[in-house]
Short mmCIF file of C-alpha atoms in Angstrom, two decimals:
data_model
loop_
_atom_site.label_atom_id
_atom_site.label_comp_id
_atom_site.label_asym_id
_atom_site.label_seq_id
_atom_site.Cartn_x
_atom_site.Cartn_y
_atom_site.Cartn_z
CA MET A 98 -30.25 -12.33 -106.62
CA THR A 99 -31.17 -14.46 -109.65
CA TRP A 100 -27.25 -15.01 -109.98
CA PHE A 101 -26.90 -17.24 -106.47
CA LEU A 102 -30.46 -18.59 -107.19
CA ASP A 103 -29.79 -19.79 -110.57
CA ASN A 104 -26.40 -21.07 -109.50
CA PHE A 105 -28.14 -22.07 -105.14
CA ALA A 106 -26.46 -26.11 -106.10
CA TYR A 107 -23.32 -24.86 -106.80
CA VAL A 108 -22.86 -22.32 -104.23
CA TRP A 109 -23.94 -24.82 -101.69
CA GLU A 110 -21.39 -27.79 -102.63
CA LEU A 111 -18.26 -25.24 -102.25
CA THR A 112 -20.42 -23.90 -99.75
CA VAL A 113 -19.73 -27.68 -97.64
CA LYS A 114 -16.55 -28.01 -99.01
CA HIS A 115 -15.20 -24.87 -97.75
CA LEU A 116 -17.26 -26.17 -94.03
CA VAL A 117 -14.73 -29.22 -94.03
CA LEU A 118 -11.68 -27.96 -95.04
CA SER A 119 -12.23 -25.10 -92.37
CA VAL A 120 -13.67 -27.67 -89.75
CA ILE A 121 -10.75 -30.89 -89.87
CA PRO A 122 -8.19 -28.26 -89.78
CA LEU A 123 -9.91 -26.26 -86.42
CA VAL A 124 -10.49 -30.19 -84.84
CA VAL A 125 -6.48 -31.56 -86.25
CA GLY A 126 -4.84 -28.19 -84.85
CA PHE A 127 -7.15 -28.35 -81.30
CA VAL A 128 -5.79 -31.84 -81.01
CA VAL A 129 -2.06 -31.61 -81.75
CA ALA A 130 -1.46 -27.80 -80.21
CA LEU A 131 -3.49 -29.34 -76.76
CA PRO A 132 -0.31 -31.31 -75.27
CA ILE A 133 1.69 -29.11 -76.38
CA GLY A 134 0.73 -26.32 -74.55
CA TRP A 135 0.32 -28.70 -71.73
CA PHE A 136 4.19 -29.23 -72.39
CA ALA A 137 4.57 -25.71 -72.90
CA SER A 138 3.16 -24.61 -69.33
CA ARG A 139 4.89 -27.27 -66.90
CA HIS A 140 8.48 -26.64 -68.55
CA ARG A 141 8.80 -22.86 -67.89
CA ARG A 142 12.44 -23.05 -69.85
CA LEU A 143 11.30 -24.93 -73.00
CA ARG A 144 7.31 -22.60 -72.96
CA GLY A 145 9.21 -19.93 -75.07
CA SER A 146 11.02 -21.48 -77.44
CA VAL A 147 8.34 -23.74 -77.87
CA LEU A 148 5.92 -21.05 -78.77
CA SER A 149 8.78 -18.82 -81.41
CA VAL A 150 8.10 -22.18 -83.01
CA GLY A 151 4.75 -21.51 -83.23
CA SER A 152 5.35 -18.00 -84.36
CA LEU A 153 7.03 -18.89 -87.06
CA ILE A 154 5.22 -21.07 -89.19
CA TYR A 155 2.64 -19.12 -88.16
CA THR A 156 4.42 -16.53 -90.25
CA ILE A 157 4.66 -18.71 -93.13
CA PRO A 158 2.86 -17.34 -95.78
CA SER A 159 0.26 -19.30 -97.21
CA LEU A 160 0.42 -19.11 -100.88
CA PRO A 161 4.03 -20.58 -101.12
CA LEU A 162 3.55 -23.33 -98.34
CA PHE A 163 0.50 -24.48 -100.33
CA LEU A 164 2.45 -24.85 -103.27
CA VAL A 165 5.22 -26.53 -101.21
CA LEU A 166 3.60 -28.73 -99.47
CA PRO A 167 2.54 -31.62 -102.47
CA SER A 168 6.64 -31.46 -102.82
CA ILE A 169 6.95 -32.53 -99.59
CA MET A 170 4.54 -35.25 -98.78
CA GLY A 171 4.75 -36.05 -102.41
CA THR A 172 0.87 -35.31 -102.88
CA LYS A 173 -0.38 -33.50 -106.59
CA ILE A 174 -0.94 -29.98 -106.30
CA LEU A 175 -4.94 -30.24 -106.73
CA ASP A 176 -5.34 -32.52 -103.83
CA PRO A 177 -7.43 -30.83 -101.53
CA LEU A 178 -4.70 -32.60 -98.72
CA ASN A 179 -2.06 -29.67 -98.96
CA VAL A 180 -4.83 -27.24 -97.54
CA ILE A 181 -5.77 -29.09 -94.06
CA VAL A 182 -2.48 -29.77 -93.52
CA ALA A 183 -1.54 -26.20 -94.22
CA LEU A 184 -4.24 -24.70 -92.05
CA SER A 185 -3.34 -27.33 -89.75
CA LEU A 186 0.14 -26.36 -89.01
CA TYR A 187 -1.30 -22.34 -88.63
CA ALA A 188 -4.58 -23.44 -86.30
CA ALA A 189 -1.94 -25.45 -84.30
CA ALA A 190 0.10 -22.89 -84.63
CA VAL A 191 -2.11 -20.50 -83.35
CA MET A 192 -3.31 -22.69 -80.47
CA VAL A 193 -0.28 -24.13 -78.98
CA ARG A 194 -0.19 -20.32 -77.36
CA SER A 195 -3.40 -20.86 -76.53
CA ALA A 196 -3.26 -24.12 -74.98
CA SER A 197 0.07 -23.07 -72.88
CA ASP A 198 -2.05 -19.62 -71.94
CA ALA A 199 -5.27 -22.46 -70.90
CA PHE A 200 -2.80 -24.31 -68.87
CA ASP A 201 -1.42 -21.23 -67.19
CA SER A 202 -4.77 -20.38 -65.81
CA VAL A 203 -5.99 -23.31 -63.41
CA PRO A 204 -5.47 -21.84 -59.88
CA ALA A 205 -2.65 -23.79 -58.58
CA GLU A 206 -4.07 -23.93 -55.30
CA VAL A 207 -6.64 -26.51 -56.81
CA LEU A 208 -3.88 -28.58 -58.74
CA ASP A 209 -2.12 -28.87 -55.30
CA ALA A 210 -5.82 -29.79 -54.40
CA SER A 211 -6.58 -32.21 -56.89
CA LYS A 212 -3.16 -33.90 -56.24
CA ALA A 213 -3.80 -34.19 -52.13
CA THR A 214 -6.76 -35.67 -52.54
CA GLY A 215 -5.23 -38.42 -54.58
CA PHE A 216 -5.85 -37.67 -58.74
CA SER A 217 -3.10 -39.47 -60.26
CA GLU A 218 -1.22 -37.50 -63.38
CA ALA A 219 -3.42 -38.90 -65.84
CA ARG A 220 -6.81 -38.65 -64.11
CA SER A 221 -5.85 -34.84 -62.98
CA PHE A 222 -5.06 -34.10 -66.30
CA PHE A 223 -8.49 -35.14 -67.65
CA ARG A 224 -10.81 -33.80 -64.63
CA VAL A 225 -9.19 -31.15 -63.45
CA GLN A 226 -6.95 -28.83 -66.00
CA LEU A 227 -8.30 -29.86 -69.28
CA PRO A 228 -12.33 -28.52 -67.97
CA LEU A 229 -10.40 -26.14 -65.99
CA ALA A 230 -8.51 -25.06 -69.15
CA GLY A 231 -11.66 -25.16 -71.24
CA PRO A 232 -12.33 -20.99 -71.46
CA VAL A 233 -9.49 -20.01 -72.26
CA LEU A 234 -8.75 -23.27 -74.53
CA LEU A 235 -12.59 -21.72 -76.20
CA ALA A 236 -11.06 -18.28 -76.92
CA GLY A 237 -8.29 -18.71 -78.13
CA LEU A 238 -10.86 -22.21 -80.46
CA ARG A 239 -13.02 -18.95 -81.39
CA VAL A 240 -9.31 -17.10 -83.22
CA VAL A 241 -8.70 -19.83 -84.44
CA SER A 242 -11.53 -21.01 -85.90
CA VAL A 243 -12.07 -17.77 -87.78
CA SER A 244 -9.35 -17.60 -89.60
CA THR A 245 -8.61 -20.98 -90.81
CA VAL A 246 -12.02 -19.91 -92.13
CA SER A 247 -11.09 -16.80 -94.14
CA LEU A 248 -7.84 -18.88 -95.27
CA VAL A 249 -9.17 -22.28 -96.99
CA SER A 250 -10.63 -19.40 -99.47
CA ILE A 251 -6.95 -18.78 -100.55
CA GLY A 252 -6.41 -22.58 -101.45
CA ALA A 253 -8.87 -21.61 -104.02
CA LEU A 254 -5.79 -19.87 -105.87
CA VAL A 255 -3.73 -23.83 -106.20
CA GLY A 256 -7.06 -24.77 -107.65
CA VAL A 257 -8.71 -26.61 -104.24
CA SER A 258 -12.21 -25.62 -104.47
CA SER A 259 -13.98 -23.29 -101.57
CA LEU A 260 -16.38 -20.18 -101.59
CA GLY A 261 -12.84 -18.65 -102.53
CA SER A 262 -13.52 -19.74 -105.97
CA LEU A 263 -16.82 -17.43 -105.54
CA PHE A 264 -13.70 -14.63 -105.78
CA THR A 265 -11.12 -16.07 -108.15
CA ASP A 266 -13.90 -16.48 -110.38
CA GLY A 267 -15.56 -13.19 -109.75
CA SER A 268 -12.24 -11.06 -110.14
CA ARG A 269 -11.45 -13.38 -113.87
CA ARG A 270 -14.91 -12.13 -115.02
CA ASP A 271 -14.68 -9.21 -113.01
CA PHE A 272 -18.08 -10.12 -111.45
CA GLY A 273 -18.59 -8.69 -108.42
CA THR A 274 -21.74 -9.91 -107.81
CA GLU A 275 -20.24 -13.50 -107.74
CA ILE A 276 -17.73 -12.51 -105.22
CA ILE A 277 -20.02 -11.10 -102.77
CA ILE A 278 -21.44 -14.01 -102.45
CA GLY A 279 -18.54 -15.19 -101.24
CA ILE A 280 -18.03 -13.35 -99.09
CA ILE A 281 -21.61 -13.60 -97.15
CA GLY A 282 -20.94 -17.45 -97.59
CA VAL A 283 -17.53 -17.05 -95.68
CA VAL A 284 -18.98 -14.80 -93.02
CA LEU A 285 -21.62 -16.66 -92.04
CA ILE A 286 -19.63 -20.07 -92.28
CA ALA A 287 -17.47 -18.19 -89.48
CA LEU A 288 -20.38 -17.12 -87.47
CA VAL A 289 -21.91 -20.78 -87.41
CA LEU A 290 -18.97 -22.35 -86.54
CA ASP A 291 -18.99 -19.35 -83.67
CA THR A 292 -22.11 -19.99 -82.06
CA LEU A 293 -21.30 -24.20 -82.11
CA LEU A 294 -18.69 -23.38 -80.43
CA VAL A 295 -20.65 -22.02 -77.71
CA LEU A 296 -23.56 -23.53 -77.84
CA ALA A 297 -20.63 -26.93 -77.11
CA ALA A 298 -19.07 -25.10 -74.21
CA ARG A 299 -21.88 -24.36 -72.41
CA LEU A 300 -22.93 -27.29 -73.05
CA LEU A 301 -19.63 -28.91 -71.53
CA MET A 302 -18.95 -26.51 -68.71
CA PRO A 303 -22.00 -25.09 -67.27
CA TRP A 304 -20.13 -23.88 -63.66
CA ARG A 305 -19.67 -20.76 -65.65
CA SER A 306 -23.21 -19.87 -66.59
CA VAL A 307 -23.55 -19.69 -62.71
CA VAL A 308 -20.51 -18.80 -61.08
CA ARG A 309 -20.84 -15.25 -63.65
CA SER A 310 -24.30 -14.87 -62.61
CA SER A 311 -24.39 -15.69 -58.89
CA GLY A 312 -21.36 -13.90 -58.45
CA ARG A 313 -19.11 -14.96 -54.85
CA SER A 314 -20.53 -14.53 -51.12
CA VAL A 315 -18.57 -14.26 -48.49
CA MET B 91 0.32 -43.68 -34.45
CA ILE B 92 2.52 -41.02 -36.90
CA GLU B 93 6.01 -40.68 -35.92
CA PHE B 94 9.07 -38.17 -37.49
CA THR B 95 12.72 -39.74 -36.87
CA SER B 96 15.15 -37.54 -37.49
CA VAL B 97 13.17 -36.06 -40.65
CA SER B 98 14.57 -33.83 -42.41
CA LYS B 99 14.02 -31.03 -45.16
CA THR B 100 15.52 -28.83 -47.04
CA PHE B 101 14.50 -27.21 -49.89
CA PRO B 102 15.72 -27.31 -53.78
CA ASP B 103 16.65 -23.16 -53.31
CA GLY B 104 18.43 -24.00 -50.61
CA THR B 105 15.42 -23.29 -47.22
CA GLN B 106 15.76 -25.63 -44.98
CA ALA B 107 12.56 -25.85 -43.80
CA VAL B 108 12.91 -29.11 -41.58
CA GLU B 109 15.47 -30.11 -39.63
CA ASP B 110 16.39 -32.84 -37.63
CA PHE B 111 12.33 -33.81 -36.16
CA SER B 112 11.38 -36.42 -34.84
CA LEU B 113 7.38 -36.59 -32.53
CA VAL B 114 5.21 -39.70 -32.54
CA LEU B 115 1.99 -38.05 -32.72
CA PRO B 116 -0.45 -40.46 -30.94
CA SER B 117 -4.08 -42.28 -32.56
CA ARG B 118 -7.03 -40.87 -31.80
CA THR B 119 -5.73 -37.53 -30.92
CA THR B 120 -5.81 -34.00 -32.39
CA THR B 121 -1.92 -32.38 -32.82
CA VAL B 122 -1.29 -29.17 -33.57
CA PHE B 123 1.73 -28.26 -35.02
CA VAL B 124 1.86 -24.47 -34.18
CA GLY B 125 3.71 -21.48 -34.91
CA SER B 126 5.28 -18.39 -37.41
CA SER B 127 5.55 -17.97 -40.15
CA GLY B 128 8.86 -20.40 -42.04
CA CYS B 129 8.81 -22.23 -38.83
CA GLY B 130 8.27 -25.68 -40.64
CA LYS B 131 4.66 -26.95 -39.59
CA THR B 132 2.97 -26.95 -43.14
CA THR B 133 5.75 -28.93 -44.49
CA LEU B 134 5.86 -31.42 -41.12
CA LEU B 135 1.79 -31.90 -41.93
CA ARG B 136 2.77 -32.32 -46.24
CA MET B 137 5.47 -35.31 -45.85
CA VAL B 138 2.30 -36.67 -44.09
CA ASN B 139 0.83 -38.20 -46.90
CA ARG B 140 4.00 -37.45 -49.38
CA MET B 141 3.11 -34.16 -50.51
CA VAL B 142 6.74 -32.96 -50.10
CA GLU B 143 9.30 -35.62 -49.80
CA PRO B 144 11.84 -35.33 -46.70
CA THR B 145 15.65 -35.17 -47.30
CA SER B 146 16.31 -37.37 -44.99
CA GLY B 147 14.75 -39.64 -41.81
CA SER B 148 10.67 -41.48 -42.07
CA ILE B 149 7.45 -41.22 -40.90
CA ALA B 150 6.11 -43.85 -40.57
CA ILE B 151 1.97 -44.23 -39.57
CA ASP B 152 1.22 -47.20 -37.15
CA ASP B 153 5.08 -48.46 -38.06
CA ALA B 154 4.31 -48.78 -41.01
CA ASP B 155 7.27 -46.41 -43.14
CA ILE B 156 5.35 -44.42 -46.14
CA ALA B 157 8.11 -43.68 -48.27
CA SER B 158 7.23 -47.30 -49.52
CA ARG B 159 3.64 -46.86 -50.40
CA ASN B 160 2.14 -45.42 -53.28
CA PRO B 161 2.04 -41.56 -53.13
CA VAL B 162 -1.42 -41.59 -54.54
CA GLU B 163 -2.96 -44.48 -52.87
CA LEU B 164 -1.81 -43.51 -49.66
CA ARG B 165 -2.84 -39.58 -49.71
CA ARG B 166 -6.37 -41.43 -51.06
CA SER B 167 -6.09 -43.17 -47.44
CA ILE B 168 -5.72 -39.63 -45.26
CA GLY B 169 -8.17 -36.93 -45.64
CA TYR B 170 -6.72 -33.61 -46.38
CA VAL B 171 -8.39 -29.82 -45.54
CA MET B 172 -6.34 -26.81 -46.60
CA GLN B 173 -6.93 -23.09 -46.19
CA HIS B 174 -8.94 -22.49 -49.30
CA ALA B 175 -11.37 -25.10 -48.89
CA GLY B 176 -9.55 -25.71 -52.93
CA LEU B 177 -12.30 -27.69 -53.83
CA LEU B 178 -12.25 -27.82 -57.42
CA PRO B 179 -14.72 -25.10 -58.98
CA HIS B 180 -16.06 -27.44 -61.38
CA ARG B 181 -17.76 -29.61 -59.95
CA LYS B 182 -21.19 -29.61 -57.71
CA VAL B 183 -20.36 -29.76 -54.11
CA ILE B 184 -21.86 -33.08 -53.94
CA ASP B 185 -19.62 -34.90 -55.99
CA ASN B 186 -16.40 -32.67 -54.16
CA VAL B 187 -17.35 -34.50 -51.35
CA ALA B 188 -17.19 -37.47 -52.88
CA THR B 189 -14.14 -37.10 -54.87
CA VAL B 190 -11.85 -39.81 -53.15
CA LEU B 191 -14.82 -42.09 -53.23
CA LEU B 192 -15.47 -41.66 -57.14
CA LEU B 193 -11.30 -42.05 -57.14
CA ASN B 194 -11.74 -45.21 -55.70
CA GLY B 195 -14.57 -46.07 -57.86
CA VAL B 196 -17.01 -46.12 -55.73
CA PRO B 197 -20.15 -46.56 -57.80
CA LYS B 198 -21.93 -42.66 -58.74
CA LYS B 199 -25.29 -43.47 -56.97
CA GLU B 200 -23.52 -45.30 -53.65
CA ALA B 201 -21.18 -42.13 -53.29
CA HIS B 202 -23.60 -39.41 -53.76
CA ARG B 203 -25.15 -41.25 -50.97
CA ARG B 204 -22.53 -41.17 -48.55
CA SER B 205 -21.39 -37.91 -49.57
CA ALA B 206 -24.85 -36.33 -48.86
CA GLU B 207 -24.43 -38.77 -45.84
CA MET B 208 -21.33 -36.79 -44.61
CA MET B 209 -22.76 -33.14 -46.16
CA GLU B 210 -25.33 -33.58 -43.20
CA ILE B 211 -22.37 -34.52 -40.23
CA VAL B 212 -20.78 -31.77 -41.06
CA GLY B 213 -23.54 -29.41 -41.13
CA LEU B 214 -24.53 -28.35 -44.36
CA ASP B 215 -28.18 -28.34 -45.57
CA PRO B 216 -28.93 -30.73 -48.17
CA SER B 217 -29.80 -28.18 -51.30
CA LEU B 218 -26.46 -26.59 -51.54
CA ALA B 219 -25.75 -30.61 -53.06
CA GLY B 220 -26.24 -29.46 -56.66
CA ARG B 221 -24.52 -25.77 -56.19
CA TYR B 222 -21.22 -24.71 -58.14
CA PRO B 223 -18.19 -23.94 -55.00
CA SER B 224 -19.27 -20.46 -55.96
CA GLN B 225 -22.40 -19.84 -55.30
CA LEU B 226 -20.97 -21.12 -51.59
CA SER B 227 -19.99 -18.73 -49.09
CA GLY B 228 -16.11 -19.42 -47.25
CA GLY B 229 -17.56 -20.92 -43.89
CA GLN B 230 -19.53 -23.33 -45.69
CA GLN B 231 -17.04 -24.39 -48.09
CA GLN B 232 -14.43 -24.85 -45.27
CA ARG B 233 -17.41 -27.28 -43.96
CA VAL B 234 -18.00 -29.08 -48.02
CA GLY B 235 -13.86 -28.79 -47.45
CA VAL B 236 -14.52 -30.78 -43.81
CA ALA B 237 -16.64 -32.85 -45.58
CA ARG B 238 -14.86 -33.93 -48.41
CA GLY B 239 -12.29 -34.91 -45.81
CA LEU B 240 -13.82 -37.37 -43.89
CA VAL B 241 -16.23 -39.44 -46.61
CA THR B 242 -13.95 -42.36 -46.86
CA ASP B 243 -13.89 -42.50 -43.08
CA PRO B 244 -9.61 -42.11 -42.82
CA ASN B 245 -8.06 -42.83 -39.95
CA ILE B 246 -5.94 -39.64 -40.43
CA LEU B 247 -7.23 -36.32 -41.11
CA LEU B 248 -5.09 -33.82 -41.82
CA MET B 249 -6.00 -29.94 -41.91
CA ASP B 250 -3.51 -27.41 -43.40
CA GLU B 251 -4.60 -23.66 -41.24
CA PRO B 252 -8.20 -24.91 -42.33
CA PHE B 253 -10.20 -21.90 -40.53
CA GLY B 254 -7.95 -19.20 -41.84
CA ALA B 255 -9.58 -17.29 -43.97
CA VAL B 256 -12.59 -17.00 -43.22
CA ASP B 257 -14.35 -14.38 -40.19
CA PRO B 258 -13.58 -15.14 -36.13
CA ILE B 259 -17.40 -15.33 -35.91
CA VAL B 260 -17.35 -18.27 -38.41
CA ARG B 261 -14.14 -19.53 -37.03
CA ALA B 262 -15.12 -19.65 -33.85
CA GLU B 263 -18.38 -22.05 -35.25
CA LEU B 264 -16.94 -24.25 -37.20
CA GLN B 265 -13.92 -24.92 -34.51
CA GLN B 266 -17.00 -26.19 -32.21
CA GLU B 267 -18.08 -27.76 -34.63
CA LEU B 268 -14.95 -29.84 -35.38
CA LEU B 269 -14.49 -29.86 -31.38
CA ARG B 270 -17.77 -32.31 -31.81
CA LEU B 271 -16.82 -33.97 -34.88
CA GLN B 272 -13.41 -35.80 -32.91
CA ARG B 273 -15.33 -36.87 -29.88
CA ASP B 274 -17.96 -38.59 -32.53
CA LEU B 275 -15.20 -39.66 -34.77
CA ASP B 276 -11.88 -40.14 -33.00
CA LYS B 277 -9.85 -39.28 -36.01
CA THR B 278 -5.77 -39.21 -35.35
CA ILE B 279 -5.89 -35.51 -36.34
CA VAL B 280 -2.64 -33.26 -37.84
CA PHE B 281 -3.77 -29.37 -37.41
CA VAL B 282 -1.60 -26.60 -38.34
CA THR B 283 -2.08 -23.38 -36.93
CA HIS B 284 -0.33 -20.49 -36.54
CA ASP B 285 -2.60 -19.19 -32.93
CA ILE B 286 -2.26 -20.16 -30.30
CA ASP B 287 -5.31 -19.95 -29.13
CA GLU B 288 -6.80 -22.41 -31.75
CA ALA B 289 -3.85 -24.79 -30.40
CA PHE B 290 -4.82 -24.92 -26.93
CA LEU B 291 -8.07 -25.03 -27.91
CA LEU B 292 -8.03 -28.00 -30.29
CA GLY B 293 -4.83 -29.35 -29.84
CA ASP B 294 -4.03 -32.75 -27.40
CA GLN B 295 -1.01 -32.67 -27.73
CA VAL B 296 0.32 -28.87 -28.82
CA VAL B 297 3.96 -28.67 -30.72
CA ILE B 298 5.21 -24.90 -30.57
CA LEU B 299 7.87 -25.15 -33.16
CA GLN B 300 11.09 -22.97 -34.32
CA LYS B 301 12.39 -21.89 -37.56
CA GLY B 302 13.58 -24.80 -39.25
CA GLY B 303 10.87 -27.36 -37.25
CA ARG B 304 12.89 -26.18 -34.38
CA ILE B 305 10.48 -28.49 -30.99
CA ALA B 306 10.23 -25.46 -29.07
CA GLN B 307 7.72 -27.09 -26.67
CA VAL B 308 5.15 -30.49 -26.83
CA GLY B 309 2.50 -31.01 -24.61
CA SER B 310 -0.77 -30.94 -23.61
CA PRO B 311 -1.96 -27.10 -23.11
CA ALA B 312 -1.82 -26.55 -19.70
CA ASP B 313 1.55 -28.50 -20.00
CA ILE B 314 2.72 -25.28 -21.06
CA LEU B 315 1.08 -23.02 -19.31
CA ALA B 316 1.90 -24.16 -16.53
CA LYS B 317 5.21 -24.83 -17.43
CA PRO B 318 6.94 -22.75 -19.96
CA ALA B 319 10.26 -24.50 -21.07
CA ASN B 320 11.43 -21.27 -21.79
CA ASP B 321 11.46 -17.36 -22.97
CA PHE B 322 10.43 -18.16 -25.86
CA VAL B 323 7.30 -20.28 -25.31
CA ARG B 324 6.83 -18.05 -22.95
CA ASN B 325 6.05 -15.08 -25.40
CA PHE B 326 4.53 -17.63 -27.73
CA VAL B 327 1.63 -18.30 -25.34
CA GLY B 328 1.57 -14.68 -24.04
CA LEU B 329 2.47 -15.48 -20.50
CA ASP B 330 5.06 -12.58 -20.48
CA ARG B 331 2.14 -10.05 -21.37
CA GLY B 332 -0.15 -10.81 -18.45
CA LYS B 333 -2.69 -12.04 -21.77
CA ARG B 334 -2.86 -15.83 -19.75
CA THR B 335 -3.03 -14.47 -16.13
CA LEU B 336 -7.00 -14.01 -14.75
CA ARG B 337 -7.42 -13.10 -11.31
CA ILE B 338 -10.39 -13.61 -9.02
CA GLN B 339 -12.24 -10.39 -7.78
CA GLN B 340 -15.33 -10.29 -5.07
CA HIS B 341 -18.19 -8.78 -6.09
CA GLU B 342 -21.91 -8.92 -5.26
CA GLY B 343 -21.38 -12.32 -2.82
CA ARG B 344 -19.94 -14.12 -6.58
CA SER B 345 -16.07 -14.73 -7.83
CA ILE B 346 -15.24 -12.68 -10.74
CA VAL B 347 -12.74 -13.95 -13.14
CA VAL B 348 -11.18 -10.92 -14.43
CA ASP B 349 -7.89 -10.74 -16.91
CA GLU B 350 -4.42 -8.42 -16.13
CA THR B 351 -6.30 -5.08 -17.09
CA GLY B 352 -8.82 -5.90 -14.48
CA LYS B 353 -11.68 -6.75 -17.20
CA ALA B 354 -14.54 -9.11 -15.97
CA THR B 355 -14.57 -12.18 -18.41
CA GLY B 356 -16.48 -14.67 -16.51
CA VAL B 357 -18.01 -16.35 -13.11
CA LEU B 358 -16.14 -18.62 -11.25
CA ALA B 359 -18.62 -22.18 -10.78
CA GLU B 360 -19.45 -22.50 -7.33
#
């Protein structure tokens, strides 16, 4: 506890870095995965291959990826951009499947009805498909959010500081308190992000709470 | 006026849904396509707003070929009511009714005002405006669907088995409501059903269809009952089973109408 209070400024700084390194890949991954998932959901025949590429990317171990990316992108080995790009890739890889499932979950009769009432393709995407895919997209985002927050720690091994630095530092010095503080920090970040996602969803999808509480009357 | 000229439709899987179909649907009347499943009635309906494109032949609205119209614009100009209401689950009732107005760029306030009026016309309580579709009964959802179809005051209203999924009591109520609306609004309605009683109740012109969109008979309900074209029609409308045979019996000095089995169904007006 004393160590934590003495080093509060340092831990806080690492927490903020950790948060930034988590949120950027989450947003980038989501934005990249959305159109790809939509495409996969629309083109049944290509769906399999698109999703396999996603799974394949996700199987690349993170540490080698952090080390290889600088030579591909021409960045310095300590550049946080390496971690951000790698984690964005993972986030997108996982999110593509969720996004594809999410667009599949939009009821066919609603799509048909919106087309018949005169929605253009673009309007139908933004006003009908995207909102109705929301619940499944949210479920996917929550999983990706947790996994990204935990993956950020590994960046510490290649010198990109985050709460993971407390693990590397703590184990090098054989100092358990530091590691525990790091774990608590990571868990807290994951919880906060998850809560924010759920709250945002409630704001953006007000019809869902109604559906759940009222039940369907005939 | 809607005119089908030698319209055929073969789906990519080889199903011939409609074959060489020609018919004129007069303006300001209700034409009902009736037939068993697979007779192509829904395909015919969906060709009017280009949800389905004919393989050959043409469809004209007031003598203008619809193939030259922008499909999105065309659909916005035609009301469409479908079997499961097809409401947007994430939009409130009032926004669902206002859908086409909002798509056409009518300001939200104006769109809501007109939608509220339309809700009243179709018999929906104004308090439902802020609800979501899932909070409504099946009959109410169907009324919202009708209000959405009518809110832009289109000349043409397409109705694809709109009352098929509600219980018989609500169905009868909605049918009467549609008759009342049609007396006031005078739309060109194209109505699809598999229920011959519904077809006779609502249709000015009834089109009995056989497989492949072949017309078994076209006419007013009275025409068809008086002069069924063939055995298929006789069987389809129930003439061969005595379902349409009524007799008059004298009882207590009044003329009682009885059906084939002798059950009393009404009293003859004196």
